[in-house]
Coordinates of C-alpha atoms in Angstrom, one line a residue:
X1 CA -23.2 11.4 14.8
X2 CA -20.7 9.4 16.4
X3 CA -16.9 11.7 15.8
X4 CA -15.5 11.1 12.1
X5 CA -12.2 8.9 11.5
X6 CA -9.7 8.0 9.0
X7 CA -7.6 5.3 9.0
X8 CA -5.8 3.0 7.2
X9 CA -2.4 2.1 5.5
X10 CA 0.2 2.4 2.5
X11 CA 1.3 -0.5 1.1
X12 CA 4.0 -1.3 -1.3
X13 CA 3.3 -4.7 -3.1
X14 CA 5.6 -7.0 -5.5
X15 CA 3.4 -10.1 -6.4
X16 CA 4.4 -13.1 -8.7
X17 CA 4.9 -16.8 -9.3
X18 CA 8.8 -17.5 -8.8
X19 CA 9.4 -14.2 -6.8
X20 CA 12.9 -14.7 -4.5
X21 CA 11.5 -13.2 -1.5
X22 CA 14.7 -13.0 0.4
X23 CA 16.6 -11.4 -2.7
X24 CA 13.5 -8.6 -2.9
X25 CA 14.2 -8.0 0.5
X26 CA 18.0 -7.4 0.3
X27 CA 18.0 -5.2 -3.1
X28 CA 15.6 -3.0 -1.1
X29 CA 17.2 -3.4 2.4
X30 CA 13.5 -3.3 4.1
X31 CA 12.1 -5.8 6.7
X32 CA 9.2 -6.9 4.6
X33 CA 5.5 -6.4 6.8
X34 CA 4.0 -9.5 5.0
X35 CA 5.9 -12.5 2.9
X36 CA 3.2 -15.2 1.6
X37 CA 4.3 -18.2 -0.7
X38 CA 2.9 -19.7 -3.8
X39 CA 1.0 -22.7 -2.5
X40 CA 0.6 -21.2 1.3
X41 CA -2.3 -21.9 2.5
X42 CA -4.2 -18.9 3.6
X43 CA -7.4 -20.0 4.7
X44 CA -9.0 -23.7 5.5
X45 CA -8.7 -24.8 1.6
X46 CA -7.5 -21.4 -0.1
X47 CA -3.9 -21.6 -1.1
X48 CA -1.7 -18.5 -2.5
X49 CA -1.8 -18.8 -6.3
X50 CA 1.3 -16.6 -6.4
X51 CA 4.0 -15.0 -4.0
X52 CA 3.7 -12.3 -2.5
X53 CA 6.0 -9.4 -0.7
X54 CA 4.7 -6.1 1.4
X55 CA 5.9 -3.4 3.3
X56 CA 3.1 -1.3 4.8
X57 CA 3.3 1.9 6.6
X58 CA -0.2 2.8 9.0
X59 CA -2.2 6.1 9.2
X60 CA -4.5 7.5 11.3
X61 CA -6.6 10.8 9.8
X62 CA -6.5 13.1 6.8
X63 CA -3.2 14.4 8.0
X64 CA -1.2 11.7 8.5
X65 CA -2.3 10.1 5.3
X66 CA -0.4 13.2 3.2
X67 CA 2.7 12.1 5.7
X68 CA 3.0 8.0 5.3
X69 CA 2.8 8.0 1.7
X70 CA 5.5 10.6 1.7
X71 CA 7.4 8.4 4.0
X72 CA 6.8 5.3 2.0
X73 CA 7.6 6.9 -1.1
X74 CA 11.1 8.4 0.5
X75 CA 11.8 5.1 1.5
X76 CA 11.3 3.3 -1.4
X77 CA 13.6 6.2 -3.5
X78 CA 16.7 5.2 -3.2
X79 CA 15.9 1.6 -4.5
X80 CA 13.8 3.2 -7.6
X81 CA 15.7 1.6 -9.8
X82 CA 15.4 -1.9 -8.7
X83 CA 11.9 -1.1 -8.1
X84 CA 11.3 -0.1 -12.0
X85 CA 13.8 -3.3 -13.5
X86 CA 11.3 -5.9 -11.1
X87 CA 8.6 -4.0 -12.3
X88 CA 9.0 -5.1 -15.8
X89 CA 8.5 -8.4 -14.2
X90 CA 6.1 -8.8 -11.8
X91 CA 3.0 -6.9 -10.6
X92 CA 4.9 -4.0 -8.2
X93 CA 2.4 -1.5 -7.1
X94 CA 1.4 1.0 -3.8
X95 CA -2.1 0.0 -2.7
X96 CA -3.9 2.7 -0.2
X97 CA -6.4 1.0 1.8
X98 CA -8.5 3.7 3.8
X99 CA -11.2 2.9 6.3
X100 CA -13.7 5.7 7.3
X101 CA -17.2 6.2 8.7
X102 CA -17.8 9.0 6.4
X103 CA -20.6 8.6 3.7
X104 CA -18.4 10.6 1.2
X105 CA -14.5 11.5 1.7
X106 CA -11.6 12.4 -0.8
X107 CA -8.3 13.0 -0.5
X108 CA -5.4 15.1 -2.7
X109 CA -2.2 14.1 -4.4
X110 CA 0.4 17.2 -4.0
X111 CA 2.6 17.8 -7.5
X112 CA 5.8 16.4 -5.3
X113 CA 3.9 12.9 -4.2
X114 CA 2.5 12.6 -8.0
X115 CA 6.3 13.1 -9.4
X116 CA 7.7 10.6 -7.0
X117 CA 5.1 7.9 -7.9
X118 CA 5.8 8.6 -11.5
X119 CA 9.5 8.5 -11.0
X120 CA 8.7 4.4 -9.3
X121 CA 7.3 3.7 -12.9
X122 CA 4.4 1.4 -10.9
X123 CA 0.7 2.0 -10.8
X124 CA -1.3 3.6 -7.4
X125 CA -4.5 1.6 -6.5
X126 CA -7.0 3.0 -3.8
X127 CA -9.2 0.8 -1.5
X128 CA -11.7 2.5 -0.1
X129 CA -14.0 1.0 2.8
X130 CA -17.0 3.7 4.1
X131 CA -18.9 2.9 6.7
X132 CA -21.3 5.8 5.4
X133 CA -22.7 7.7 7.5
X134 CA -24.2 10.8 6.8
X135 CA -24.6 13.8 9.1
X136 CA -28.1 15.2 8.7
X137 CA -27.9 18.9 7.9
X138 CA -31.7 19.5 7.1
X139 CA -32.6 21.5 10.3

């Protein structure tokens, strides 16, 4: 079995139809990683049925995973308010997307990271992609 890795990124989302992108981005005083419009085109006919504004922070293994949210989430305090009034809004979330060649992984929210993600008032999703492998253990 080829070594084990974990990858994969943090990313704080605010999707919508009439979003001001460049208002977002100076209420939360962050260089946004991604900015799509409503009616981009994203692919040969596929156009964005909404707008769409991301910062991401990357990861690379188990322990750094436990570090970028707390970095994302440290970033984004100061601007918790704003955060919780667009919220009422449009869709504002944190998405983790993790990539691993693991057939089974998991990972653990410590008390602090859960009260800061409960103080943002916006919902956590979790993306998982597994590549799946299995380490045979039978002999």
């Amino acid at each position: 079995m080829e070594e084990s890795f974990v990858a994969g990124s943090f990313n704080f989302i605010i999707r919508g139809e009439d979003l001001n992108l460049d208002e977002i981005t100076k209420n939360i005083n962050l260089k946004p990683s991604k900015v799509r419009r409503k009616g981009e085109l994203i692919a040969k006919d596929i156009k964005m049925k909404d707008s769409y504004w991301s910062y991401q922070i990357k990861y690379e293994g188990y322990n750094e995973l436990d570090l970028a949210l707390d970095e994302l989430l440290n970033t984004l305090h100061p601007y918790k308010s704003f955060v919780s009034e667009i919220a009422n809004v449009y869709d504002v979330f944190i998405n983790l997307s993790l990539r691993s060649n693991l057939g089974q992984l998991g990972f653990d929210l410590q008390p602090k990271i859960l009260k800061a993600l409960a103080d943002l008032s916006i919902r956590f999703e979790v993306n998982i992609l597994s590549y799946g492998e299995v380490e045979d253990t039978s002999y």
